[in-house]
């Protein structure tokens, strides 16, 4: 499993905020960082929702900010980093767990098929 989960908080309900606070404060299993739209983009909840709903291209571009932030914050702390949306999950079908999936299936395949970094 994962050693730690880093999450970004963008307009969450008070009950969800309480749950996130519990796991961050008491369990120390997650870290939650506040997230807002950059520059002059709207950060008032209703306006932000309408903006992101109507400007799908802007929404996609702004999703890169927390991905990059997470990667650069943690690149020297962990050997492996997985960037996932809240609605995504890694479910090993041909492996017993994440470790087996990574070390016995993904890495050997990657080493034999990729001799360079793609851009």
mmCIF file of C-alpha atoms in Angstrom:
data_model
loop_
_atom_site.group_PDB
_atom_site.id
_atom_site.type_symbol
_atom_site.label_atom_id
_atom_site.label_comp_id
_atom_site.label_asym_id
_atom_site.label_seq_id
_atom_site.Cartn_x
_atom_site.Cartn_y
_atom_site.Cartn_z
ATOM 1 C CA UNK A 1 0.000 0.000 0.000
ATOM 2 C CA UNK A 2 0.867 3.653 0.120
ATOM 3 C CA UNK A 3 3.065 5.096 2.866
ATOM 4 C CA UNK A 4 1.458 8.512 2.669
ATOM 5 C CA UNK A 5 -1.222 10.325 0.692
ATOM 6 C CA UNK A 6 -0.966 13.970 -0.332
ATOM 7 C CA UNK A 7 -4.217 15.708 -1.196
ATOM 8 C CA UNK A 8 -5.202 19.152 -2.374
ATOM 9 C CA UNK A 9 -8.283 20.821 -0.964
ATOM 10 C CA UNK A 10 -10.407 22.862 -3.348
ATOM 11 C CA UNK A 11 -13.805 23.761 -1.880
ATOM 12 C CA UNK A 12 -14.687 20.798 0.316
ATOM 13 C CA UNK A 13 -17.785 20.358 2.445
ATOM 14 C CA UNK A 14 -17.408 20.976 6.216
ATOM 15 C CA UNK A 15 -17.999 17.290 7.038
ATOM 16 C CA UNK A 16 -15.355 16.141 4.568
ATOM 17 C CA UNK A 17 -12.991 18.805 5.924
ATOM 18 C CA UNK A 18 -13.460 17.336 9.421
ATOM 19 C CA UNK A 19 -12.600 13.849 8.134
ATOM 20 C CA UNK A 20 -9.523 15.112 6.290
ATOM 21 C CA UNK A 21 -8.414 17.045 9.374
ATOM 22 C CA UNK A 22 -8.746 13.902 11.507
ATOM 23 C CA UNK A 23 -6.603 11.770 9.197
ATOM 24 C CA UNK A 24 -4.049 14.531 8.800
ATOM 25 C CA UNK A 25 -3.819 15.446 12.497
ATOM 26 C CA UNK A 26 -4.425 12.157 14.337
ATOM 27 C CA UNK A 27 -3.502 9.397 11.930
ATOM 28 C CA UNK A 28 -0.716 11.300 10.124
ATOM 29 C CA UNK A 29 -1.530 9.248 7.011
ATOM 30 C CA UNK A 30 -2.436 12.149 4.753
ATOM 31 C CA UNK A 31 -1.252 15.683 4.136
ATOM 32 C CA UNK A 32 -3.763 18.209 2.848
ATOM 33 C CA UNK A 33 -2.669 21.390 1.098
ATOM 34 C CA UNK A 34 -5.037 24.218 0.203
ATOM 35 C CA UNK A 35 -5.577 24.804 -3.495
ATOM 36 C CA UNK A 36 -6.872 27.835 -5.345
ATOM 37 C CA UNK A 37 -6.915 28.943 -8.938
ATOM 38 C CA UNK A 38 -3.912 31.088 -9.895
ATOM 39 C CA UNK A 39 -3.781 34.746 -10.810
ATOM 40 C CA UNK A 40 -7.046 36.501 -11.476
ATOM 41 C CA UNK A 41 -9.080 33.322 -11.935
ATOM 42 C CA UNK A 42 -12.164 33.076 -9.693
ATOM 43 C CA UNK A 43 -11.841 31.577 -6.211
ATOM 44 C CA UNK A 44 -15.313 32.403 -4.918
ATOM 45 C CA UNK A 45 -17.010 28.964 -4.760
ATOM 46 C CA UNK A 46 -19.954 29.519 -7.130
ATOM 47 C CA UNK A 47 -17.941 31.547 -9.648
ATOM 48 C CA UNK A 48 -15.120 29.031 -9.530
ATOM 49 C CA UNK A 49 -17.518 26.151 -10.149
ATOM 50 C CA UNK A 50 -19.115 27.915 -13.119
ATOM 51 C CA UNK A 51 -15.714 28.887 -14.532
ATOM 52 C CA UNK A 52 -14.322 25.342 -14.336
ATOM 53 C CA UNK A 53 -17.537 23.886 -15.730
ATOM 54 C CA UNK A 54 -17.557 26.211 -18.732
ATOM 55 C CA UNK A 55 -13.806 26.361 -19.413
ATOM 56 C CA UNK A 56 -12.767 22.722 -19.686
ATOM 57 C CA UNK A 57 -9.419 23.613 -21.247
ATOM 58 C CA UNK A 58 -8.574 25.906 -18.305
ATOM 59 C CA UNK A 59 -9.696 23.182 -15.898
ATOM 60 C CA UNK A 60 -7.324 20.659 -17.498
ATOM 61 C CA UNK A 61 -4.433 23.126 -17.499
ATOM 62 C CA UNK A 62 -4.979 23.978 -13.833
ATOM 63 C CA UNK A 63 -4.929 20.285 -12.901
ATOM 64 C CA UNK A 64 -1.226 20.267 -13.790
ATOM 65 C CA UNK A 65 -0.402 22.662 -10.944
ATOM 66 C CA UNK A 66 -1.088 20.265 -8.036
ATOM 67 C CA UNK A 67 0.447 17.352 -9.992
ATOM 68 C CA UNK A 68 3.705 19.252 -10.388
ATOM 69 C CA UNK A 69 3.571 20.594 -6.839
ATOM 70 C CA UNK A 70 3.080 17.107 -5.409
ATOM 71 C CA UNK A 71 5.871 15.643 -7.502
ATOM 72 C CA UNK A 72 8.403 18.348 -6.648
ATOM 73 C CA UNK A 73 7.512 18.371 -2.928
ATOM 74 C CA UNK A 74 8.062 14.630 -2.663
ATOM 75 C CA UNK A 75 10.612 13.651 -5.296
ATOM 76 C CA UNK A 76 13.418 13.316 -2.737
ATOM 77 C CA UNK A 77 11.283 11.858 0.041
ATOM 78 C CA UNK A 78 9.926 8.748 -1.675
ATOM 79 C CA UNK A 79 11.279 6.270 -4.173
ATOM 80 C CA UNK A 80 8.003 6.067 -6.105
ATOM 81 C CA UNK A 81 5.276 8.659 -6.581
ATOM 82 C CA UNK A 82 1.900 8.026 -8.180
ATOM 83 C CA UNK A 83 -0.233 10.945 -9.314
ATOM 84 C CA UNK A 84 -3.944 10.117 -9.314
ATOM 85 C CA UNK A 85 -7.205 12.017 -9.463
ATOM 86 C CA UNK A 86 -9.628 11.499 -6.588
ATOM 87 C CA UNK A 87 -11.736 9.202 -8.789
ATOM 88 C CA UNK A 88 -8.822 6.994 -9.870
ATOM 89 C CA UNK A 89 -7.382 3.931 -8.180
ATOM 90 C CA UNK A 90 -4.679 1.398 -9.018
ATOM 91 C CA UNK A 91 -6.229 -2.043 -8.825
ATOM 92 C CA UNK A 92 -3.729 -4.834 -9.562
ATOM 93 C CA UNK A 93 -5.500 -7.495 -11.606
ATOM 94 C CA UNK A 94 -2.543 -9.749 -12.389
ATOM 95 C CA UNK A 95 -0.626 -9.106 -9.173
ATOM 96 C CA UNK A 96 -1.225 -9.655 -5.466
ATOM 97 C CA UNK A 97 -0.541 -6.066 -4.409
ATOM 98 C CA UNK A 98 1.031 -2.770 -5.541
ATOM 99 C CA UNK A 99 4.545 -3.957 -4.762
ATOM 100 C CA UNK A 100 4.149 -7.106 -6.858
ATOM 101 C CA UNK A 101 2.569 -5.087 -9.655
ATOM 102 C CA UNK A 102 5.390 -2.559 -9.689
ATOM 103 C CA UNK A 103 8.429 -4.802 -9.208
ATOM 104 C CA UNK A 104 7.351 -7.913 -11.101
ATOM 105 C CA UNK A 105 5.229 -6.481 -13.896
ATOM 106 C CA UNK A 106 5.703 -2.763 -14.558
ATOM 107 C CA UNK A 107 9.427 -2.200 -13.994
ATOM 108 C CA UNK A 108 10.670 -5.254 -15.943
ATOM 109 C CA UNK A 109 8.459 -4.311 -18.899
ATOM 110 C CA UNK A 110 9.517 -0.667 -18.746
ATOM 111 C CA UNK A 111 13.220 -1.530 -18.604
ATOM 112 C CA UNK A 112 13.049 -3.665 -21.738
ATOM 113 C CA UNK A 113 10.851 -1.347 -23.795
ATOM 114 C CA UNK A 114 12.054 2.171 -22.891
ATOM 115 C CA UNK A 115 15.657 3.045 -23.442
ATOM 116 C CA UNK A 116 15.088 6.802 -23.173
ATOM 117 C CA UNK A 117 12.814 9.327 -21.566
ATOM 118 C CA UNK A 118 9.909 10.388 -23.726
ATOM 119 C CA UNK A 119 8.899 14.022 -23.981
#
